[in-house]
Amino acid sequence: MARASGLASPDGSTRPTIFAEMTALAQSTGAANLGQGFPDGDGPEWIREIASAAIRDGANQYPPGRGIPELRQAIAAHQLRHYGIELDPEREVLVTAGATEAIAAAVLAFAGPGDEVVTLEPFYDSYAAAIAMAGAAHVTVPLVPGPDGFRLDSAALDAAVSERTRLILLNTPHNPTGTVLSRDELQLVADAARRADALLVTDEVYEHLTFDGDAHTPVATLPGMAERTLTISSAGKTFSLTGWKIGWIAGPAELIEAVTAIKQFLTYAGGAPFQPAIARALVDGDADIAELRDSLSARRDLLVAGLREAGFEVVVPGGTYFVCADAAPFLAEGDDGAAFARALPGRIGVAGVPISAFCHEGSAAAQALSSWVRFTFVKDERTLRTAVERLRELGGAGREPLR
Ligand SMILES: *Cc1c(COP(=O)(O)O)cnc(C)c1O
């Protein structure tokens, strides 16, 4: 297998991600784009004003490689205030070019040929790419849909984690399923990491976007886990500023040192005028976060109800931007979710992303979820209502919801 096999088509060309493909298709057909997960509005104006002022005031050259002190302090204060996690902003916090760079730098820092990296499946697409770049093997644990949502398969977890496991790369709240892992599930992962003496890297970019009073628990807060856990988050999702690419990674100083060594030669540094703005947002942005969470929760309800009315089986997400729906009732003979998603913009003017895009080709999870599609509700209400109306045209209206 080619070392970077996760990155290119069999002919060696770079393939556009399914997200870019679906967005292009949505644009060319005028479809309501519930595919790619980015907000269609801007983040809070007061935060954008701080960045504008920073550009006017000269924050236009390389910031420090680890991030400006003010932002590192704000990240440490945020972790303490929300979760009781104590961090030294000098040595235990690193600012990155979004969560994406933090993920890549952490995987490259700790995993290499001969190592295994364990993730949930379905998984965020950059995980497979980062693991492939590191030359490590990607082992997955399926999340299985049931009456309580997509849940961790604990037997599969035990089978996947072994002495070859160097890293467990966890994601909660989880994209694409919307699962917020329970404390018990997190404890299973923590126990597995300890048994294998593996590091835990957790992607918590949706930490503030949980619904129904469901609180997010960082793995680093579990007893004994802080010393082997690196926590990643980002301002993109929390403040609807995905284009700013201000992320961070936090944890034990010697682990952050190793990640910094890699990050230095990925981007070195970035986002100079955005850093002071996010520093303020992390300190003074709680009301904006609450407003986003409430409005997202209402938009989730709107889309979930619309999908159910249209005849989809839906798993109600506890967090994130996304809902997963089973398109099985609408599939023509021999079709799967990918064929359905590719046809949907032309057929009724709605775009979504097949769950198979978040799975290894042919894996057990890919097969189990082959008819499932992910839709985002981080769009304005009008777009969502348009999408819901169009989904009714699929002809499933009036069907009893499956659950
Ligand atoms: C959006 C997203 C990211 C990327 O975050 P950036 O800060 O934009 O790099 C990482 N992980 C998950 C699960 C995401 O949904």
CSV table of C-alpha atoms and ligand atoms in Angstrom, one decimal:
chain,number,residue,atom,x,y,z
A,1,MET,CA,0.0,0.0,0.0
A,2,ALA,CA,1.3,3.4,-0.9
A,3,ARG,CA,2.3,5.4,2.1
A,4,ALA,CA,-0.1,8.3,1.4
A,5,SER,CA,-2.9,6.0,0.1
A,6,GLY,CA,-5.4,7.9,2.1
A,7,LEU,CA,-4.7,11.1,0.2
A,8,ALA,CA,-5.0,10.3,-3.5
A,9,SER,CA,-7.1,8.4,-6.0
A,10,PRO,CA,-5.8,5.1,-7.3
A,11,ASP,CA,-4.4,6.9,-10.3
A,12,GLY,CA,-2.4,9.1,-8.0
A,13,SER,CA,-4.3,12.3,-8.6
A,14,THR,CA,-5.7,14.4,-5.8
A,15,ARG,CA,-9.3,13.9,-5.5
A,16,PRO,CA,-11.7,16.6,-4.4
A,17,THR,CA,-13.2,15.8,-1.0
A,18,ILE,CA,-16.8,14.7,-1.1
A,19,PHE,CA,-17.7,18.0,0.7
A,20,ALA,CA,-16.2,20.1,-2.2
A,21,GLU,CA,-18.0,17.8,-4.7
A,22,MET,CA,-21.4,18.2,-3.0
A,23,THR,CA,-21.0,21.9,-2.5
A,24,ALA,CA,-20.2,22.3,-6.2
A,25,LEU,CA,-23.2,20.1,-7.1
A,26,ALA,CA,-25.4,22.2,-4.7
A,27,GLN,CA,-24.2,25.4,-6.4
A,28,SER,CA,-24.7,24.2,-9.9
A,29,THR,CA,-28.2,22.9,-9.2
A,30,GLY,CA,-29.3,25.7,-6.8
A,31,ALA,CA,-29.9,23.1,-4.1
A,32,ALA,CA,-30.3,24.0,-0.4
A,33,ASN,CA,-26.8,23.0,0.7
A,34,LEU,CA,-27.0,20.9,3.8
A,35,GLY,CA,-23.8,19.2,2.8
A,36,GLN,CA,-20.7,21.0,4.0
A,37,GLY,CA,-20.8,22.1,7.6
A,38,PHE,CA,-20.1,25.8,7.7
A,39,PRO,CA,-22.5,28.5,9.0
A,40,ASP,CA,-24.1,30.7,6.3
A,41,GLY,CA,-24.0,33.7,8.7
A,42,ASP,CA,-21.0,35.6,10.2
A,43,GLY,CA,-19.7,35.2,13.7
A,44,PRO,CA,-20.5,37.9,16.3
A,45,GLU,CA,-19.7,41.4,15.0
A,46,TRP,CA,-17.9,42.5,18.2
A,47,ILE,CA,-15.4,39.7,17.7
A,48,ARG,CA,-14.9,40.6,14.1
A,49,GLU,CA,-14.4,44.2,15.1
A,50,ILE,CA,-11.5,43.3,17.3
A,51,ALA,CA,-9.8,41.5,14.4
A,52,SER,CA,-10.4,44.5,12.1
A,53,ALA,CA,-8.9,46.8,14.7
A,54,ALA,CA,-5.9,44.5,15.1
A,55,ILE,CA,-5.3,44.7,11.3
A,56,ARG,CA,-5.5,48.5,11.5
A,57,ASP,CA,-3.2,48.5,14.5
A,58,GLY,CA,-0.4,46.5,13.0
A,59,ALA,CA,-1.0,42.8,14.0
A,60,ASN,CA,0.1,41.8,10.5
A,61,GLN,CA,3.4,40.0,10.9
A,62,TYR,CA,4.2,36.5,12.2
A,63,PRO,CA,2.8,36.0,15.7
A,64,PRO,CA,4.9,33.9,18.1
A,65,GLY,CA,5.0,30.3,17.0
A,66,ARG,CA,3.1,29.1,20.1
A,67,GLY,CA,0.5,31.8,19.7
A,68,ILE,CA,0.3,35.2,21.4
A,69,PRO,CA,0.5,35.0,25.2
A,70,GLU,CA,-2.9,36.7,25.6
A,71,LEU,CA,-4.6,33.9,23.6
A,72,ARG,CA,-2.7,31.1,25.4
A,73,GLN,CA,-3.8,32.6,28.7
A,74,ALA,CA,-7.4,32.9,27.5
A,75,ILE,CA,-7.4,29.2,26.5
A,76,ALA,CA,-6.0,28.2,29.9
A,77,ALA,CA,-8.6,30.3,31.6
A,78,HIS,CA,-11.4,28.8,29.5
A,79,GLN,CA,-10.3,25.3,30.4
A,80,LEU,CA,-10.2,26.1,34.1
A,81,ARG,CA,-13.5,28.0,34.1
A,82,HIS,CA,-15.5,25.4,32.1
A,83,TYR,CA,-13.9,22.2,33.2
A,84,GLY,CA,-11.6,22.8,36.1
A,85,ILE,CA,-8.6,21.8,34.0
A,86,GLU,CA,-5.4,23.6,35.1
A,87,LEU,CA,-2.9,24.5,32.4
A,88,ASP,CA,0.4,26.5,32.3
A,89,PRO,CA,-0.2,28.8,29.3
A,90,GLU,CA,3.6,29.0,28.7
A,91,ARG,CA,4.2,25.3,28.3
A,92,GLU,CA,0.9,23.4,28.1
A,93,VAL,CA,-1.0,25.3,25.4
A,94,LEU,CA,-0.2,25.6,21.7
A,95,VAL,CA,-2.2,27.7,19.2
A,96,THR,CA,-2.6,26.1,15.8
A,97,ALA,CA,-4.0,26.8,12.3
A,98,GLY,CA,-7.4,25.4,13.3
A,99,ALA,CA,-8.1,22.0,14.9
A,100,THR,CA,-7.0,20.5,11.6
A,101,GLU,CA,-3.4,21.4,12.1
A,102,ALA,CA,-3.4,20.4,15.7
A,103,ILE,CA,-4.7,16.9,14.7
A,104,ALA,CA,-2.1,16.5,12.0
A,105,ALA,CA,0.7,17.7,14.2
A,106,ALA,CA,-0.3,15.4,17.0
A,107,VAL,CA,-0.6,12.4,14.8
A,108,LEU,CA,2.7,13.2,13.0
A,109,ALA,CA,4.4,13.8,16.4
A,110,PHE,CA,3.5,10.5,18.0
A,111,ALA,CA,2.6,7.9,15.3
A,112,GLY,CA,4.7,6.4,12.6
A,113,PRO,CA,5.2,3.2,10.5
A,114,GLY,CA,4.4,0.2,12.7
A,115,ASP,CA,2.1,2.1,15.0
A,116,GLU,CA,-1.7,1.9,15.1
A,117,VAL,CA,-4.0,4.9,15.6
A,118,VAL,CA,-7.5,4.1,16.8
A,119,THR,CA,-10.5,6.3,15.9
A,120,LEU,CA,-14.2,5.9,16.0
A,121,GLU,CA,-15.9,5.1,12.6
A,122,PRO,CA,-17.4,7.0,11.0
A,123,PHE,CA,-14.6,9.5,11.4
A,124,TYR,CA,-13.8,13.1,10.4
A,125,ASP,CA,-12.0,12.9,7.0
A,126,SER,CA,-8.8,14.6,8.0
A,127,TYR,CA,-8.0,11.8,10.5
A,128,ALA,CA,-7.5,9.2,7.9
A,129,ALA,CA,-5.3,11.6,5.9
A,130,ALA,CA,-3.2,12.6,8.9
A,131,ILE,CA,-2.7,8.9,9.9
A,132,ALA,CA,-1.7,8.1,6.3
A,133,MET,CA,0.8,11.0,6.2
A,134,ALA,CA,2.3,9.6,9.4
A,135,GLY,CA,2.6,6.2,7.8
A,136,ALA,CA,0.7,4.6,10.6
A,137,ALA,CA,-2.1,2.1,10.4
A,138,HIS,CA,-5.7,3.3,11.0
A,139,VAL,CA,-7.8,1.0,13.2
A,140,THR,CA,-11.4,1.9,13.9
A,141,VAL,CA,-14.2,1.3,16.4
A,142,PRO,CA,-17.7,1.6,15.0
A,143,LEU,CA,-20.4,3.8,16.5
A,144,VAL,CA,-23.6,1.8,16.1
A,145,PRO,CA,-27.1,3.3,15.7
A,146,GLY,CA,-29.8,2.3,18.1
A,147,PRO,CA,-32.6,3.6,20.2
A,148,ASP,CA,-30.2,5.7,22.3
A,149,GLY,CA,-28.4,7.2,19.2
A,150,PHE,CA,-25.0,6.1,17.8
A,151,ARG,CA,-23.2,4.4,20.6
A,152,LEU,CA,-19.7,3.1,21.2
A,153,ASP,CA,-19.3,-0.7,20.6
A,154,SER,CA,-17.3,-1.6,23.7
A,155,ALA,CA,-16.3,-5.1,22.5
A,156,ALA,CA,-15.0,-3.5,19.3
A,157,LEU,CA,-13.1,-1.0,21.4
A,158,ASP,CA,-11.4,-3.8,23.4
A,159,ALA,CA,-10.6,-5.6,20.1
A,160,ALA,CA,-9.1,-2.5,18.4
A,161,VAL,CA,-6.9,-1.3,21.2
A,162,SER,CA,-3.7,-3.3,21.7
A,163,GLU,CA,0.0,-2.8,22.5
A,164,ARG,CA,0.4,-1.7,18.9
A,165,THR,CA,-1.9,1.3,19.6
A,166,ARG,CA,0.1,4.5,19.9
A,167,LEU,CA,-2.7,6.9,19.9
A,168,ILE,CA,-6.5,6.9,20.4
A,169,LEU,CA,-7.8,9.9,18.4
A,170,LEU,CA,-11.3,10.5,19.9
A,171,ASN,CA,-13.9,13.0,18.8
A,172,THR,CA,-16.8,14.1,21.1
A,173,PRO,CA,-19.2,15.7,20.4
A,174,HIS,CA,-18.9,13.6,17.3
A,175,ASN,CA,-19.0,14.5,13.6
A,176,PRO,CA,-20.8,13.1,11.7
A,177,THR,CA,-23.2,11.3,14.1
A,178,GLY,CA,-23.9,14.1,16.6
A,179,THR,CA,-23.1,11.7,19.5
A,180,VAL,CA,-22.0,13.2,22.8
A,181,LEU,CA,-20.1,10.3,24.4
A,182,SER,CA,-21.3,9.6,27.9
A,183,ARG,CA,-19.1,9.6,30.9
A,184,ASP,CA,-19.2,5.8,30.9
A,185,GLU,CA,-18.2,5.5,27.3
A,186,LEU,CA,-15.3,7.9,27.9
A,187,GLN,CA,-14.3,5.8,30.9
A,188,LEU,CA,-14.1,2.7,28.6
A,189,VAL,CA,-11.9,4.6,26.2
A,190,ALA,CA,-9.7,5.9,29.1
A,191,ASP,CA,-9.3,2.4,30.5
A,192,ALA,CA,-8.4,1.1,27.1
A,193,ALA,CA,-5.8,3.8,26.6
A,194,ARG,CA,-4.3,3.0,30.0
A,195,ARG,CA,-4.2,-0.7,29.4
A,196,ALA,CA,-2.4,-0.2,26.1
A,197,ASP,CA,-0.2,2.7,27.5
A,198,ALA,CA,-1.5,4.8,24.5
A,199,LEU,CA,-1.9,8.5,24.3
A,200,LEU,CA,-5.4,10.0,23.9
A,201,VAL,CA,-5.9,12.9,21.5
A,202,THR,CA,-9.4,14.3,21.7
A,203,ASP,CA,-11.0,16.5,19.1
A,204,GLU,CA,-13.5,18.6,21.0
A,205,VAL,CA,-14.3,21.3,18.5
A,206,TYR,CA,-18.1,21.0,19.2
A,207,GLU,CA,-17.5,21.2,23.0
A,208,HIS,CA,-20.0,24.1,23.4
A,209,LEU,CA,-22.6,22.9,20.9
A,210,THR,CA,-24.5,20.3,22.9
A,211,PHE,CA,-28.3,20.3,23.3
A,212,ASP,CA,-31.0,19.3,25.8
A,213,GLY,CA,-28.8,20.3,28.7
A,214,ASP,CA,-26.4,17.5,27.7
A,215,ALA,CA,-22.9,18.6,29.0
A,216,HIS,CA,-19.7,17.8,27.2
A,217,THR,CA,-17.0,16.0,29.3
A,218,PRO,CA,-13.4,16.5,28.3
A,219,VAL,CA,-11.5,13.2,28.6
A,220,ALA,CA,-8.7,15.0,30.3
A,221,THR,CA,-11.0,15.5,33.4
A,222,LEU,CA,-11.3,11.7,34.0
A,223,PRO,CA,-9.2,10.5,36.9
A,224,GLY,CA,-5.5,9.9,35.9
A,225,MET,CA,-6.1,10.9,32.3
A,226,ALA,CA,-4.7,14.4,32.2
A,227,GLU,CA,-1.1,13.0,32.0
A,228,ARG,CA,-1.8,11.1,28.8
A,229,THR,CA,-4.4,13.3,27.1
A,230,LEU,CA,-4.0,16.1,24.5
A,231,THR,CA,-7.1,18.2,24.1
A,232,ILE,CA,-7.9,19.9,20.8
A,233,SER,CA,-10.4,22.6,20.1
A,234,SER,CA,-11.0,25.5,17.8
A,235,ALA,CA,-12.8,28.8,17.7
A,236,GLY,CA,-14.3,28.0,14.3
A,237,LYS,CA,-17.4,26.1,15.4
A,238,THR,CA,-17.9,27.8,18.7
A,239,PHE,CA,-18.0,31.3,17.3
A,240,SER,CA,-19.1,30.6,13.7
A,241,LEU,CA,-15.8,31.8,12.4
A,242,THR,CA,-14.6,28.7,10.5
A,243,GLY,CA,-12.5,30.7,8.0
A,244,TRP,CA,-10.3,32.1,10.7
A,245,LYS,CA,-8.7,28.8,11.5
A,246,ILE,CA,-7.7,29.6,15.1
A,247,GLY,CA,-7.4,26.3,17.0
A,248,TRP,CA,-5.4,25.0,19.9
A,249,ILE,CA,-4.0,21.9,21.6
A,250,ALA,CA,-3.4,21.6,25.3
A,251,GLY,CA,-1.9,19.0,27.6
A,252,PRO,CA,1.3,17.9,29.4
A,253,ALA,CA,4.3,20.1,28.6
A,254,GLU,CA,6.5,17.4,27.1
A,255,LEU,CA,3.8,16.3,24.8
A,256,ILE,CA,3.0,19.9,23.7
A,257,GLU,CA,6.8,20.2,23.0
A,258,ALA,CA,6.7,17.3,20.6
A,259,VAL,CA,3.6,18.7,18.8
A,260,THR,CA,5.3,22.1,18.6
A,261,ALA,CA,8.3,20.6,16.9
A,262,ILE,CA,6.0,19.4,14.1
A,263,LYS,CA,3.8,22.4,14.0
A,264,GLN,CA,6.8,24.6,13.5
A,265,PHE,CA,7.3,23.2,10.0
A,266,LEU,CA,3.6,22.9,9.0
A,267,THR,CA,2.6,26.5,9.3
A,268,TYR,CA,5.0,27.8,11.9
A,269,ALA,CA,2.4,30.5,12.9
A,270,GLY,CA,-0.7,32.2,11.6
A,271,GLY,CA,-3.8,34.3,12.1
A,272,ALA,CA,-2.0,37.2,13.8
A,273,PRO,CA,-5.0,39.6,13.8
A,274,PHE,CA,-7.5,36.8,14.7
A,275,GLN,CA,-5.7,35.7,17.8
A,276,PRO,CA,-6.4,38.8,20.0
A,277,ALA,CA,-10.0,38.6,18.8
A,278,ILE,CA,-10.4,35.0,19.9
A,279,ALA,CA,-8.6,35.7,23.1
A,280,ARG,CA,-11.4,38.2,24.0
A,281,ALA,CA,-14.1,35.9,22.6
A,282,LEU,CA,-13.0,33.0,25.0
A,283,VAL,CA,-13.2,35.4,28.0
A,284,ASP,CA,-16.3,37.5,27.1
A,285,GLY,CA,-18.2,35.3,24.6
A,286,ASP,CA,-20.4,33.2,26.8
A,287,ALA,CA,-23.6,34.9,25.8
A,288,ASP,CA,-22.8,34.5,22.1
A,289,ILE,CA,-22.1,30.8,22.7
A,290,ALA,CA,-25.4,30.4,24.5
A,291,GLU,CA,-27.3,32.1,21.7
A,292,LEU,CA,-25.7,29.9,19.1
A,293,ARG,CA,-26.4,26.8,21.1
A,294,ASP,CA,-30.1,27.7,21.5
A,295,SER,CA,-30.6,28.7,17.9
A,296,LEU,CA,-28.8,25.5,16.7
A,297,SER,CA,-30.9,23.4,19.0
A,298,ALA,CA,-34.1,24.9,17.5
A,299,ARG,CA,-32.7,24.4,13.9
A,300,ARG,CA,-31.9,20.8,14.8
A,301,ASP,CA,-35.5,20.3,15.9
A,302,LEU,CA,-36.8,21.8,12.7
A,303,LEU,CA,-34.6,19.6,10.4
A,304,VAL,CA,-35.2,16.4,12.5
A,305,ALA,CA,-39.0,16.9,12.3
A,306,GLY,CA,-38.8,17.6,8.6
A,307,LEU,CA,-36.7,14.5,7.9
A,308,ARG,CA,-39.0,12.3,9.9
A,309,GLU,CA,-42.1,13.7,8.1
A,310,ALA,CA,-40.4,13.1,4.8
A,311,GLY,CA,-40.0,9.4,5.8
A,312,PHE,CA,-36.4,9.2,6.9
A,313,GLU,CA,-35.3,7.3,10.0
A,314,VAL,CA,-33.3,9.8,12.1
A,315,VAL,CA,-31.0,9.6,15.0
A,316,VAL,CA,-31.4,12.8,17.1
A,317,PRO,CA,-28.0,14.3,17.6
A,318,GLY,CA,-27.0,15.4,21.2
A,319,GLY,CA,-24.6,18.0,19.7
A,320,THR,CA,-22.7,19.3,16.7
A,321,TYR,CA,-23.9,20.8,13.4
A,322,PHE,CA,-25.2,17.5,12.0
A,323,VAL,CA,-28.0,15.0,11.9
A,324,CYS,CA,-27.7,11.5,10.3
A,325,ALA,CA,-30.7,10.1,8.5
A,326,ASP,CA,-31.3,6.7,6.9
A,327,ALA,CA,-32.3,7.1,3.3
A,328,ALA,CA,-33.2,3.3,2.9
A,329,PRO,CA,-36.9,4.0,2.2
A,330,PHE,CA,-35.9,6.1,-0.8
A,331,LEU,CA,-33.2,4.0,-2.4
A,332,ALA,CA,-33.7,2.4,-5.8
A,333,GLU,CA,-32.7,-1.2,-6.2
A,334,GLY,CA,-28.9,-1.5,-5.9
A,335,ASP,CA,-28.4,2.1,-4.9
A,336,ASP,CA,-26.7,3.3,-1.7
A,337,GLY,CA,-26.5,6.5,0.3
A,338,ALA,CA,-23.7,7.8,-1.9
A,339,ALA,CA,-25.8,7.4,-5.1
A,340,PHE,CA,-28.8,8.9,-3.3
A,341,ALA,CA,-26.7,11.9,-2.1
A,342,ARG,CA,-25.3,12.5,-5.6
A,343,ALA,CA,-28.7,12.4,-7.2
A,344,LEU,CA,-30.5,14.4,-4.5
A,345,PRO,CA,-29.5,18.0,-5.6
A,346,GLY,CA,-30.8,17.4,-9.2
A,347,ARG,CA,-33.8,15.4,-8.0
A,348,ILE,CA,-35.3,17.7,-5.4
A,349,GLY,CA,-32.8,20.5,-4.8
A,350,VAL,CA,-31.2,19.4,-1.4
A,351,ALA,CA,-27.6,18.4,-0.8
A,352,GLY,CA,-26.3,16.1,1.9
A,353,VAL,CA,-23.2,14.0,2.4
A,354,PRO,CA,-23.2,10.2,2.5
A,355,ILE,CA,-21.9,8.7,5.7
A,356,SER,CA,-19.8,6.3,3.7
A,357,ALA,CA,-17.6,9.4,3.1
A,358,PHE,CA,-16.6,9.2,6.7
A,359,CYS,CA,-15.8,5.5,6.6
A,360,HIS,CA,-13.1,3.2,5.2
A,361,GLU,CA,-14.2,1.7,1.9
A,362,GLY,CA,-15.9,-1.6,2.5
A,363,SER,CA,-15.5,-1.5,6.3
A,364,ALA,CA,-18.2,-3.0,8.6
A,365,ALA,CA,-19.3,0.5,9.5
A,366,ALA,CA,-19.4,1.6,5.9
A,367,GLN,CA,-21.7,-1.4,5.1
A,368,ALA,CA,-23.9,-0.9,8.2
A,369,LEU,CA,-24.3,2.7,7.3
A,370,SER,CA,-24.3,2.4,3.5
A,371,SER,CA,-27.8,4.0,3.2
A,372,TRP,CA,-27.2,6.8,5.7
A,373,VAL,CA,-26.7,10.5,4.8
A,374,ARG,CA,-25.5,13.4,6.9
A,375,PHE,CA,-27.3,16.8,6.8
A,376,THR,CA,-26.2,19.9,8.5
A,377,PHE,CA,-28.6,22.3,10.3
A,378,VAL,CA,-26.0,25.1,10.7
A,379,LYS,CA,-27.9,27.1,8.0
A,380,ASP,CA,-30.5,29.9,8.2
A,381,GLU,CA,-34.1,28.9,9.0
A,382,ARG,CA,-35.2,29.8,5.5
A,383,THR,CA,-32.8,27.4,3.9
A,384,LEU,CA,-33.8,24.7,6.3
A,385,ARG,CA,-37.5,25.3,5.7
A,386,THR,CA,-36.9,25.2,1.9
A,387,ALA,CA,-34.9,21.9,2.3
A,388,VAL,CA,-37.7,20.4,4.5
A,389,GLU,CA,-40.4,21.3,1.9
A,390,ARG,CA,-38.3,19.8,-0.9
A,391,LEU,CA,-37.6,16.6,1.1
A,392,ARG,CA,-41.3,16.0,1.3
A,393,GLU,CA,-41.3,15.7,-2.5
A,394,LEU,CA,-39.4,12.5,-2.1
A,395,GLY,CA,-42.8,10.9,-1.7
A,396,GLY,CA,-42.3,9.4,1.7
A,397,ALA,CA,-44.7,12.0,3.3
A,398,GLY,CA,-47.3,10.5,5.6
A,399,ARG,CA,-45.1,7.4,6.4
A,400,GLU,CA,-44.9,6.4,10.0
A,401,PRO,CA,-41.5,7.3,11.4
A,402,LEU,CA,-39.5,4.1,12.0
A,403,ARG,CA,-38.7,5.3,15.5
B,1,LIG,C1,-14.7,21.3,11.6
B,1,LIG,C2,-14.0,20.2,12.3
B,1,LIG,C3,-12.6,20.2,12.5
B,1,LIG,C4,-11.7,21.3,11.9
B,1,LIG,O1,-11.6,22.4,12.7
B,1,LIG,P1,-10.8,23.7,12.1
B,1,LIG,O2,-10.6,24.5,13.3
B,1,LIG,O3,-11.6,24.3,11.1
B,1,LIG,O4,-9.5,23.2,11.5
B,1,LIG,C5,-12.0,19.2,13.2
B,1,LIG,N1,-12.7,18.2,13.7
B,1,LIG,C6,-14.0,18.1,13.5
B,1,LIG,C7,-14.7,16.9,14.1
B,1,LIG,C8,-14.7,19.1,12.8
B,1,LIG,O5,-16.0,18.9,12.6
